[in-house]
Short mmCIF file of C-alpha atoms in Angstrom, two decimals:
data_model
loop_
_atom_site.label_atom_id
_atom_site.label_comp_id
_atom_site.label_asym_id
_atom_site.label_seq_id
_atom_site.Cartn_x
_atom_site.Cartn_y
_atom_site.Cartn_z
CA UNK A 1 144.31 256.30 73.06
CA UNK A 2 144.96 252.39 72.39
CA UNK A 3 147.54 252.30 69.49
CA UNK A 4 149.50 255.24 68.03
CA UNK A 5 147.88 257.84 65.89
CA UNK A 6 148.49 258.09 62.02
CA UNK A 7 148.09 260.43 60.10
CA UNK A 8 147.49 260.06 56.26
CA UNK A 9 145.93 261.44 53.42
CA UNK A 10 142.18 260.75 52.65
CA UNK A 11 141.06 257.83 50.65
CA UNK A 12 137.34 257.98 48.98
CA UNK A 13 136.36 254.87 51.56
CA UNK A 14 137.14 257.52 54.49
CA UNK A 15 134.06 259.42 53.32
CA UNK A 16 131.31 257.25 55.22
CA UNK A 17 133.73 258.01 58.59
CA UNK A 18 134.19 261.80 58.02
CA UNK A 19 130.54 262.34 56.55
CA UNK A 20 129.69 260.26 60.30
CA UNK A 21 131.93 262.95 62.08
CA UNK A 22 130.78 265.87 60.22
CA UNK A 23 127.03 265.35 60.49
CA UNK A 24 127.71 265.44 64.80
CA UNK A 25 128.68 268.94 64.43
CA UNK A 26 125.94 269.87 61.60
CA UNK A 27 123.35 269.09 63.59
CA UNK A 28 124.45 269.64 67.28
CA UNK A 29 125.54 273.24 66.79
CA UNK A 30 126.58 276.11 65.22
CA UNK A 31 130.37 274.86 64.50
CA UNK A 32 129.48 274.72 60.90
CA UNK A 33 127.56 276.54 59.15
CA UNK A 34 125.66 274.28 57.21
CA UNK A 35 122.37 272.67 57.95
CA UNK A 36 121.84 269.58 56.56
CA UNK A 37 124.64 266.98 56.57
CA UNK A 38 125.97 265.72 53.34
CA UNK A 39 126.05 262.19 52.77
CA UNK A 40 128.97 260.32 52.36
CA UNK A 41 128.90 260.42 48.37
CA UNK A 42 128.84 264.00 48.56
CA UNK A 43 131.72 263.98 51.15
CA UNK A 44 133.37 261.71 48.59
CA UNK A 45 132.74 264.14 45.35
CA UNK A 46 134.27 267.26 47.88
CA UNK A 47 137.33 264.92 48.67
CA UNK A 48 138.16 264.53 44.98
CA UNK A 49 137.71 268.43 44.41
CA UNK A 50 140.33 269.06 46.98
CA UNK A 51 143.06 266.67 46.72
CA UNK A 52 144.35 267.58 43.79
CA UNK A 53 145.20 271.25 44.80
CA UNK A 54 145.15 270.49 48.82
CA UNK A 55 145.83 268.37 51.53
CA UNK A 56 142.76 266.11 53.24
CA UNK A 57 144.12 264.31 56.23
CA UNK A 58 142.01 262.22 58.18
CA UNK A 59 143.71 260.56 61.87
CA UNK A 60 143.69 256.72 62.27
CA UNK A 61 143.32 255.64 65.93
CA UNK A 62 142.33 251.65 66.55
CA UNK A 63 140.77 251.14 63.22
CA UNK A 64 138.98 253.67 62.50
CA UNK A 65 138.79 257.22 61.96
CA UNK A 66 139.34 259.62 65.03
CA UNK A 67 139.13 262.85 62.94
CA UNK A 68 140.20 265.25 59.74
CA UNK A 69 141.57 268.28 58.17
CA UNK A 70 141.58 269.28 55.00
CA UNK A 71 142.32 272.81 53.07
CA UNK A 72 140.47 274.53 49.70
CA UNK A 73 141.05 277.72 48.67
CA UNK A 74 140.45 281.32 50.44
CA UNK A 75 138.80 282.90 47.66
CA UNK A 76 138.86 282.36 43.53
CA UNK A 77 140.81 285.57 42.14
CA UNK A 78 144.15 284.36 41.42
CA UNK A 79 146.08 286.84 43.72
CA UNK A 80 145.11 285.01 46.52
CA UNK A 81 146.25 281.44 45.29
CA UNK A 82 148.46 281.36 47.97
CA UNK A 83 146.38 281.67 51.14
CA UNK A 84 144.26 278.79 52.15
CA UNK A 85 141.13 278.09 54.60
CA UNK A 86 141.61 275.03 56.76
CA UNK A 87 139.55 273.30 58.71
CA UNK A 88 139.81 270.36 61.07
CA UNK A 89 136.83 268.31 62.69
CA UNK A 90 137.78 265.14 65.65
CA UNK A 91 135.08 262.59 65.99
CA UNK A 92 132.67 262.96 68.93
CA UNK A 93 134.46 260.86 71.95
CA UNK A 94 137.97 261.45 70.47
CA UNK A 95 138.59 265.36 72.28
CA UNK A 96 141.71 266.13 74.18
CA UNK A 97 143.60 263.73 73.26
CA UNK A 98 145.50 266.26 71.02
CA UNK A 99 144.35 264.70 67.51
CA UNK A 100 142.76 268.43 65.99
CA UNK A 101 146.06 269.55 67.02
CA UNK A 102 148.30 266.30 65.47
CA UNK A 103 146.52 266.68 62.33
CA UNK A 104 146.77 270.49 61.97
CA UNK A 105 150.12 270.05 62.33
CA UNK A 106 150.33 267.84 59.89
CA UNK A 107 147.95 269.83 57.14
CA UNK A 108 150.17 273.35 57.92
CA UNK A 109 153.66 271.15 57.11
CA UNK A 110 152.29 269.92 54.30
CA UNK A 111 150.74 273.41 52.92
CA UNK A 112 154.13 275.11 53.89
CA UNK A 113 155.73 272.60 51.18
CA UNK A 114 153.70 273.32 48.98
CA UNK A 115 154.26 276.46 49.16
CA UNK A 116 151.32 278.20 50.19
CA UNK A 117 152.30 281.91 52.51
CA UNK A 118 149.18 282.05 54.62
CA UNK A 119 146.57 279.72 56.48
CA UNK A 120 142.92 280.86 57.64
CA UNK A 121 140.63 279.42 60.23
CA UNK A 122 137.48 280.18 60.88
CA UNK A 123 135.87 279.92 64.73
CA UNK A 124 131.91 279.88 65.53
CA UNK A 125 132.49 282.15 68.60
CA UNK A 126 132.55 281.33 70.99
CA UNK A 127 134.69 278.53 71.16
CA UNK A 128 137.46 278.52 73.60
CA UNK A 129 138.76 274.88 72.33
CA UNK A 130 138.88 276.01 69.09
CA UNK A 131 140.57 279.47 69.90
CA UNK A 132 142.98 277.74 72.27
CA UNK A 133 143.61 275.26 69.50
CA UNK A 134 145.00 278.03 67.04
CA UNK A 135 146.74 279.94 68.88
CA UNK A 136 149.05 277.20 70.10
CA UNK A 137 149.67 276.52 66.66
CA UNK A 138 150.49 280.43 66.21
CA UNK A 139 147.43 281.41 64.41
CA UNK A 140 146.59 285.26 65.30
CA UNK A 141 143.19 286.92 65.87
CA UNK A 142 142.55 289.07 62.35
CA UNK A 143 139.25 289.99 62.99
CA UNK A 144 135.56 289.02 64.04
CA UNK A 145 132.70 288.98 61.56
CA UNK A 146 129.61 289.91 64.21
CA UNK A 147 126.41 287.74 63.45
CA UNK A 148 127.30 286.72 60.19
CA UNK A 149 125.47 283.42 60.34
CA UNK A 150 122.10 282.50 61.73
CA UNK A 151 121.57 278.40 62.94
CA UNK A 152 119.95 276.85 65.60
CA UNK A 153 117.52 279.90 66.42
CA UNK A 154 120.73 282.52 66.94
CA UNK A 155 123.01 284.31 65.18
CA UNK A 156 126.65 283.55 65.78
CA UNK A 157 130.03 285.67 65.40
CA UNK A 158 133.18 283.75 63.00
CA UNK A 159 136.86 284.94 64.82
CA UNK A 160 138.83 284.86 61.83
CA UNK A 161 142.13 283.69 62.74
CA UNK A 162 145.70 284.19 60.49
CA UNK A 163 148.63 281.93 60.77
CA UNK A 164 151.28 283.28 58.43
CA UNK A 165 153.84 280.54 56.95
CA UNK A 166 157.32 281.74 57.04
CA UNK A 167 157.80 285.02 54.79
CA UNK A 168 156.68 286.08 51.77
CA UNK A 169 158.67 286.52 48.72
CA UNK A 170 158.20 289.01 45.65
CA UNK A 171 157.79 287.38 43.18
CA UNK A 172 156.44 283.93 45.12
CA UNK A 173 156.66 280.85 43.56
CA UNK A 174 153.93 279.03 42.30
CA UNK A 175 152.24 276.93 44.92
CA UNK A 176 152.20 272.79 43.92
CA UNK A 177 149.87 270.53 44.22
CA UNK A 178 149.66 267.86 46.94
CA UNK A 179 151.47 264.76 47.21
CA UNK A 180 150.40 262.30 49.90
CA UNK A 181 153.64 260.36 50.66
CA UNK A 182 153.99 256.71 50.49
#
């Protein structure tokens, strides 16, 4: 790494940068399961769907953009309004220098004050970065899905992994929207 990393939230001119990083992983592998990589409008229009409710991070390094993570909801039946799925992607070149890891971080502070009560990731198995990832963060093994999705002529398992943020209260509070700071 050249200068220090910074994390911030996403601005609609990050989308050309994270649609750049995304499409890597959409077309190398079975990471995602999508197929064909959204452009950077589209990246855009999904930015402005999330921000309101969730966090979408993205990691500065030298200029440009060295990664992101970002949040939406679990599922649409209001009971679960307080669990979230997150996901974080590092541009190709940018691994182990702990910026997945620097931006989760930053995405699970940010979702415990908002007060959402539990975070989900979801692994393409296998994946030993990825698993190895979570688990220092203190994200638990909840289950596997067995050949739930089929890319790149195989079908692949998804580790569903559980990080729980600090008790749940009856009745819980409302969670709040995100506020980037500054």
């Amino acid at each position: 790494m050249g200068g220090p990393l910074r994390i911030r939230a996403a601005r609609s001119a990050d989308a050309e940068a994270i649609a750049a990083i995304y499409a890597y992983y959409v077309l190398t592998g079975p990471i995602t399961f999508e197929v064909d990589p959204p452009s950077a409008a589209e990246m855009a229009r999904r930015m402005t769907d999330i921000l309101p409710h969730h966090p979408y991070l993205v990691a500065e390094l030298d200029g440009g953009i060295a990664g992101y993570a970002y949040a939406t909801r679990l599922y649409e039946r209001a009971a679960y309004r307080w669990a979230v799925e997150a996901t974080v992607y590092v541009a190709p070149g940018s691994h182990r220098q702990g910026i997945g890891a620097a931006l989760y971080r930053a995405l699970i502070a940010s979702l415990g004050e908002q007060g959402f009560r539990t975070v989900i990731g979801k692994i393409t198995l296998p994946n030993p970065a990825s698993v190895r990832l979570h688990e220092s963060l203190g994200f638990i093994c909840a289950g596997v899905l067995a050949k739930i999705g089929f890319k790149q002529g195989g079908w692949h398992d998804v580790g569903i992994y559980q990080l729980d943020l600090g008790g749940h209260p009856v009745p819980p509070p409302e969670p709040r929207p995100f506020l980037p700071a500054g």
